[in-house]
Amino acid sequence: MRTVLLSFTFLMVSVMSFGQDEASLGVLESDTTWLKEIIKFPIGFAPEINYTGYEDLRFAKQWRAIDHDDFWCYMFVWHVDSIQKPSAKDLEQQLKLYYDGLMKAVNKKKDFEVPETTVLVINAKGDAASDFIGKLKVYDSFNSEAIITLNVQVKLYHCIASNRTNIMFKLSPLDFDEAIWERFKDVKLTDGNCTLKN
């Protein structure tokens, strides 16, 4: 009985510690109109993405509502160790690994082979909002169970003092001139440990 009690106590302390640790993470600030999630690297559904750190996500509140302008509108930051300088090709490979793994993990249809994600990322010359832009064709296992097209902006922030990098992704099926891309600016990137330099 004592062994069982000690094991239970250890398990509860571990769960509470992880919860407190997770709550303390994050480099994005947003109001309550955005939903929040933190995922540590290695990411379970995409372990091949070889970073150390965590992913900080913010979802538009109605991101799962197919008929809403918020549908599939969200952003995330990979807050990772060391100064990372991924190329457009690196980002294509990482996004493919990420979404292929995610959609397979979420898929609930038995004996259904989730279509592969296709990604195109290019340098965004002269665009102050992003270093890269691109498009993804991805199977939506969450909501529509159909292939959707997402536009993406990617911005790199090199945190020299703390030897970290923030790789910010903004995604939406809406064109870059739609209101959501302005709304993304309401989610602020912060990092008290360093000066952000791009």
PDB file of N, CA and C in Angstrom, residues 131-188:
ATOM      1  N   ASP A 131       9.731  37.112 -43.856  1.00  0.00           N
ATOM      2  CA  ASP A 131      10.942  36.753 -44.585  1.00  0.00           C
ATOM      3  C   ASP A 131      10.627  35.763 -45.700  1.00  0.00           C
ATOM      4  N   PHE A 132       9.530  34.987 -45.487  1.00  0.00           N
ATOM      5  CA  PHE A 132       9.106  33.987 -46.464  1.00  0.00           C
ATOM      6  C   PHE A 132       7.586  34.027 -46.564  1.00  0.00           C
ATOM      7  N   ILE A 133       7.084  33.680 -47.727  1.00  0.00           N
ATOM      8  CA  ILE A 133       5.653  33.465 -47.905  1.00  0.00           C
ATOM      9  C   ILE A 133       5.480  32.140 -48.639  1.00  0.00           C
ATOM     10  N   GLY A 134       4.271  31.600 -48.580  1.00  0.00           N
ATOM     11  CA  GLY A 134       4.065  30.342 -49.276  1.00  0.00           C
ATOM     12  C   GLY A 134       2.624  29.885 -49.248  1.00  0.00           C
ATOM     13  N   LYS A 135       2.432  28.670 -49.759  1.00  0.00           N
ATOM     14  CA  LYS A 135       1.123  28.026 -49.796  1.00  0.00           C
ATOM     15  C   LYS A 135       1.280  26.561 -49.413  1.00  0.00           C
ATOM     16  N   LEU A 136       0.276  26.057 -48.715  1.00  0.00           N
ATOM     17  CA  LEU A 136       0.209  24.648 -48.368  1.00  0.00           C
ATOM     18  C   LEU A 136      -1.104  24.094 -48.891  1.00  0.00           C
ATOM     19  N   LYS A 137      -1.053  22.906 -49.445  1.00  0.00           N
ATOM     20  CA  LYS A 137      -2.271  22.140 -49.718  1.00  0.00           C
ATOM     21  C   LYS A 137      -2.234  20.989 -48.723  1.00  0.00           C
ATOM     22  N   VAL A 138      -3.200  20.999 -47.806  1.00  0.00           N
ATOM     23  CA  VAL A 138      -3.158  20.065 -46.686  1.00  0.00           C
ATOM     24  C   VAL A 138      -4.535  19.453 -46.476  1.00  0.00           C
ATOM     25  N   TYR A 139      -4.551  18.179 -46.129  1.00  0.00           N
ATOM     26  CA  TYR A 139      -5.802  17.514 -45.810  1.00  0.00           C
ATOM     27  C   TYR A 139      -6.229  17.934 -44.409  1.00  0.00           C
ATOM     28  N   ASP A 140      -7.442  18.415 -44.267  1.00  0.00           N
ATOM     29  CA  ASP A 140      -7.968  18.906 -43.001  1.00  0.00           C
ATOM     30  C   ASP A 140      -8.677  17.776 -42.252  1.00  0.00           C
ATOM     31  N   SER A 141      -7.927  17.083 -41.409  1.00  0.00           N
ATOM     32  CA  SER A 141      -8.505  15.994 -40.614  1.00  0.00           C
ATOM     33  C   SER A 141      -9.380  16.516 -39.478  1.00  0.00           C
ATOM     34  N   PHE A 142      -9.202  17.775 -39.088  1.00  0.00           N
ATOM     35  CA  PHE A 142      -9.933  18.332 -37.957  1.00  0.00           C
ATOM     36  C   PHE A 142     -11.408  18.596 -38.277  1.00  0.00           C
ATOM     37  N   ASN A 143     -11.674  19.214 -39.428  1.00  0.00           N
ATOM     38  CA  ASN A 143     -12.983  19.811 -39.661  1.00  0.00           C
ATOM     39  C   ASN A 143     -13.666  19.335 -40.936  1.00  0.00           C
ATOM     40  N   SER A 144     -13.128  19.750 -42.076  1.00  0.00           N
ATOM     41  CA  SER A 144     -13.826  19.550 -43.346  1.00  0.00           C
ATOM     42  C   SER A 144     -13.592  18.177 -43.968  1.00  0.00           C
ATOM     43  N   GLU A 145     -12.542  17.488 -43.548  1.00  0.00           N
ATOM     44  CA  GLU A 145     -12.140  16.215 -44.152  1.00  0.00           C
ATOM     45  C   GLU A 145     -12.013  16.369 -45.666  1.00  0.00           C
ATOM     46  N   ALA A 146     -11.328  17.446 -46.043  1.00  0.00           N
ATOM     47  CA  ALA A 146     -11.068  17.756 -47.451  1.00  0.00           C
ATOM     48  C   ALA A 146      -9.720  18.447 -47.529  1.00  0.00           C
ATOM     49  N   ILE A 147      -9.173  18.524 -48.737  1.00  0.00           N
ATOM     50  CA  ILE A 147      -7.914  19.246 -48.921  1.00  0.00           C
ATOM     51  C   ILE A 147      -8.219  20.739 -48.965  1.00  0.00           C
ATOM     52  N   ILE A 148      -7.483  21.503 -48.164  1.00  0.00           N
ATOM     53  CA  ILE A 148      -7.634  22.952 -48.130  1.00  0.00           C
ATOM     54  C   ILE A 148      -6.307  23.600 -48.513  1.00  0.00           C
ATOM     55  N   THR A 149      -6.374  24.846 -48.944  1.00  0.00           N
ATOM     56  CA  THR A 149      -5.168  25.612 -49.267  1.00  0.00           C
ATOM     57  C   THR A 149      -4.982  26.683 -48.203  1.00  0.00           C
ATOM     58  N   LEU A 150      -3.789  26.731 -47.626  1.00  0.00           N
ATOM     59  CA  LEU A 150      -3.457  27.729 -46.616  1.00  0.00           C
ATOM     60  C   LEU A 150      -2.348  28.624 -47.135  1.00  0.00           C
ATOM     61  N   ASN A 151      -2.517  29.924 -46.969  1.00  0.00           N
ATOM     62  CA  ASN A 151      -1.433  30.876 -47.197  1.00  0.00           C
ATOM     63  C   ASN A 151      -0.618  30.983 -45.917  1.00  0.00           C
ATOM     64  N   VAL A 152       0.674  31.185 -46.059  1.00  0.00           N
ATOM     65  CA  VAL A 152       1.542  31.256 -44.886  1.00  0.00           C
ATOM     66  C   VAL A 152       2.549  32.391 -45.029  1.00  0.00           C
ATOM     67  N   GLN A 153       2.774  33.085 -43.927  1.00  0.00           N
ATOM     68  CA  GLN A 153       3.879  34.027 -43.796  1.00  0.00           C
ATOM     69  C   GLN A 153       4.809  33.484 -42.713  1.00  0.00           C
ATOM     70  N   VAL A 154       6.108  33.612 -42.938  1.00  0.00           N
ATOM     71  CA  VAL A 154       7.100  33.158 -41.953  1.00  0.00           C
ATOM     72  C   VAL A 154       8.071  34.297 -41.683  1.00  0.00           C
ATOM     73  N   LYS A 155       8.319  34.564 -40.403  1.00  0.00           N
ATOM     74  CA  LYS A 155       9.258  35.614 -40.002  1.00  0.00           C
ATOM     75  C   LYS A 155      10.239  35.024 -38.988  1.00  0.00           C
ATOM     76  N   LEU A 156      11.525  35.299 -39.190  1.00  0.00           N
ATOM     77  CA  LEU A 156      12.571  34.820 -38.282  1.00  0.00           C
ATOM     78  C   LEU A 156      13.008  35.947 -37.357  1.00  0.00           C
ATOM     79  N   TYR A 157      13.136  35.634 -36.084  1.00  0.00           N
ATOM     80  CA  TYR A 157      13.653  36.573 -35.084  1.00  0.00           C
ATOM     81  C   TYR A 157      14.824  35.907 -34.374  1.00  0.00           C
ATOM     82  N   HIS A 158      16.006  36.470 -34.521  1.00  0.00           N
ATOM     83  CA  HIS A 158      17.201  35.915 -33.897  1.00  0.00           C
ATOM     84  C   HIS A 158      17.438  36.609 -32.566  1.00  0.00           C
ATOM     85  N   CYS A 159      17.417  35.843 -31.503  1.00  0.00           N
ATOM     86  CA  CYS A 159      17.586  36.367 -30.154  1.00  0.00           C
ATOM     87  C   CYS A 159      19.039  36.180 -29.751  1.00  0.00           C
ATOM     88  N   ILE A 160      19.846  37.199 -30.007  1.00  0.00           N
ATOM     89  CA  ILE A 160      21.292  37.077 -29.869  1.00  0.00           C
ATOM     90  C   ILE A 160      21.702  36.818 -28.415  1.00  0.00           C
ATOM     91  N   ALA A 161      21.138  37.579 -27.482  1.00  0.00           N
ATOM     92  CA  ALA A 161      21.567  37.496 -26.085  1.00  0.00           C
ATOM     93  C   ALA A 161      21.325  36.112 -25.480  1.00  0.00           C
ATOM     94  N   SER A 162      20.201  35.502 -25.825  1.00  0.00           N
ATOM     95  CA  SER A 162      19.870  34.199 -25.238  1.00  0.00           C
ATOM     96  C   SER A 162      20.189  33.035 -26.163  1.00  0.00           C
ATOM     97  N   ASN A 163      20.761  33.324 -27.345  1.00  0.00           N
ATOM     98  CA  ASN A 163      21.112  32.285 -28.317  1.00  0.00           C
ATOM     99  C   ASN A 163      19.907  31.412 -28.650  1.00  0.00           C
ATOM    100  N   ARG A 164      18.822  32.095 -29.019  1.00  0.00           N
ATOM    101  CA  ARG A 164      17.597  31.405 -29.409  1.00  0.00           C
ATOM    102  C   ARG A 164      17.044  32.036 -30.677  1.00  0.00           C
ATOM    103  N   THR A 165      16.119  31.322 -31.288  1.00  0.00           N
ATOM    104  CA  THR A 165      15.434  31.820 -32.477  1.00  0.00           C
ATOM    105  C   THR A 165      13.940  31.634 -32.302  1.00  0.00           C
ATOM    106  N   ASN A 166      13.184  32.640 -32.724  1.00  0.00           N
ATOM    107  CA  ASN A 166      11.733  32.526 -32.816  1.00  0.00           C
ATOM    108  C   ASN A 166      11.367  32.490 -34.299  1.00  0.00           C
ATOM    109  N   ILE A 167      10.761  31.383 -34.730  1.00  0.00           N
ATOM    110  CA  ILE A 167      10.300  31.236 -36.110  1.00  0.00           C
ATOM    111  C   ILE A 167       8.785  31.359 -36.068  1.00  0.00           C
ATOM    112  N   MET A 168       8.268  32.484 -36.572  1.00  0.00           N
ATOM    113  CA  MET A 168       6.835  32.777 -36.485  1.00  0.00           C
ATOM    114  C   MET A 168       6.128  32.420 -37.792  1.00  0.00           C
ATOM    115  N   PHE A 169       5.067  31.635 -37.672  1.00  0.00           N
ATOM    116  CA  PHE A 169       4.232  31.232 -38.793  1.00  0.00           C
ATOM    117  C   PHE A 169       2.828  31.813 -38.609  1.00  0.00           C
ATOM    118  N   LYS A 170       2.287  32.413 -39.658  1.00  0.00           N
ATOM    119  CA  LYS A 170       0.896  32.871 -39.679  1.00  0.00           C
ATOM    120  C   LYS A 170       0.218  32.181 -40.850  1.00  0.00           C
ATOM    121  N   LEU A 171      -0.950  31.573 -40.597  1.00  0.00           N
ATOM    122  CA  LEU A 171      -1.619  30.786 -41.634  1.00  0.00           C
ATOM    123  C   LEU A 171      -3.101  31.116 -41.729  1.00  0.00           C
ATOM    124  N   SER A 172      -3.595  31.145 -42.959  1.00  0.00           N
ATOM    125  CA  SER A 172      -5.016  31.360 -43.210  1.00  0.00           C
ATOM    126  C   SER A 172      -5.334  30.934 -44.640  1.00  0.00           C
ATOM    127  N   PRO A 173      -6.541  30.423 -44.872  1.00  0.00           N
ATOM    128  CA  PRO A 173      -6.954  30.167 -46.249  1.00  0.00           C
ATOM    129  C   PRO A 173      -7.288  31.456 -46.995  1.00  0.00           C
ATOM    130  N   LEU A 174      -7.407  32.577 -46.273  1.00  0.00           N
ATOM    131  CA  LEU A 174      -7.759  33.857 -46.888  1.00  0.00           C
ATOM    132  C   LEU A 174      -6.534  34.524 -47.510  1.00  0.00           C
ATOM    133  N   ASP A 175      -6.760  35.302 -48.558  1.00  0.00           N
ATOM    134  CA  ASP A 175      -5.678  36.004 -49.238  1.00  0.00           C
ATOM    135  C   ASP A 175      -5.002  37.007 -48.306  1.00  0.00           C
ATOM    136  N   PHE A 176      -3.777  37.378 -48.659  1.00  0.00           N
ATOM    137  CA  PHE A 176      -2.971  38.243 -47.799  1.00  0.00           C
ATOM    138  C   PHE A 176      -3.563  39.644 -47.609  1.00  0.00           C
ATOM    139  N   ASP A 177      -4.502  40.044 -48.442  1.00  0.00           N
ATOM    140  CA  ASP A 177      -5.107  41.373 -48.288  1.00  0.00           C
ATOM    141  C   ASP A 177      -6.379  41.350 -47.442  1.00  0.00           C
ATOM    142  N   GLU A 178      -6.735  40.190 -46.883  1.00  0.00           N
ATOM    143  CA  GLU A 178      -7.930  40.086 -46.046  1.00  0.00           C
ATOM    144  C   GLU A 178      -7.623  40.540 -44.610  1.00  0.00           C
ATOM    145  N   ALA A 179      -8.688  40.819 -43.856  1.00  0.00           N
ATOM    146  CA  ALA A 179      -8.565  41.441 -42.528  1.00  0.00           C
ATOM    147  C   ALA A 179      -7.806  40.581 -41.528  1.00  0.00           C
ATOM    148  N   ILE A 180      -7.837  39.263 -41.677  1.00  0.00           N
ATOM    149  CA  ILE A 180      -7.172  38.408 -40.685  1.00  0.00           C
ATOM    150  C   ILE A 180      -5.684  38.720 -40.565  1.00  0.00           C
ATOM    151  N   TRP A 181      -5.060  39.120 -41.658  1.00  0.00           N
ATOM    152  CA  TRP A 181      -3.618  39.361 -41.614  1.00  0.00           C
ATOM    153  C   TRP A 181      -3.298  40.604 -40.786  1.00  0.00           C
ATOM    154  N   GLU A 182      -4.244  41.545 -40.700  1.00  0.00           N
ATOM    155  CA  GLU A 182      -4.102  42.681 -39.780  1.00  0.00           C
ATOM    156  C   GLU A 182      -4.387  42.232 -38.350  1.00  0.00           C
ATOM    157  N   ARG A 183      -5.385  41.366 -38.188  1.00  0.00           N
ATOM    158  CA  ARG A 183      -5.720  40.870 -36.845  1.00  0.00           C
ATOM    159  C   ARG A 183      -4.572  40.090 -36.231  1.00  0.00           C
ATOM    160  N   PHE A 184      -3.783  39.417 -37.049  1.00  0.00           N
ATOM    161  CA  PHE A 184      -2.633  38.690 -36.505  1.00  0.00           C
ATOM    162  C   PHE A 184      -1.703  39.628 -35.731  1.00  0.00           C
ATOM    163  N   LYS A 185      -1.683  40.897 -36.105  1.00  0.00           N
ATOM    164  CA  LYS A 185      -0.802  41.858 -35.435  1.00  0.00           C
ATOM    165  C   LYS A 185      -1.208  42.108 -33.984  1.00  0.00           C
ATOM    166  N   ASP A 186      -2.443  41.715 -33.623  1.00  0.00           N
ATOM    167  CA  ASP A 186      -2.877  41.852 -32.233  1.00  0.00           C
ATOM    168  C   ASP A 186      -2.189  40.851 -31.313  1.00  0.00           C
ATOM    169  N   VAL A 187      -1.599  39.812 -31.889  1.00  0.00           N
ATOM    170  CA  VAL A 187      -0.829  38.832 -31.107  1.00  0.00           C
ATOM    171  C   VAL A 187       0.630  39.275 -31.159  1.00  0.00           C
ATOM    172  N   LYS A 188       1.172  39.598 -29.993  1.00  0.00           N
ATOM    173  CA  LYS A 188       2.503  40.196 -29.922  1.00  0.00           C
ATOM    174  C   LYS A 188       3.558  39.156 -29.556  1.00  0.00           C
TER     175      LYS A 188
END
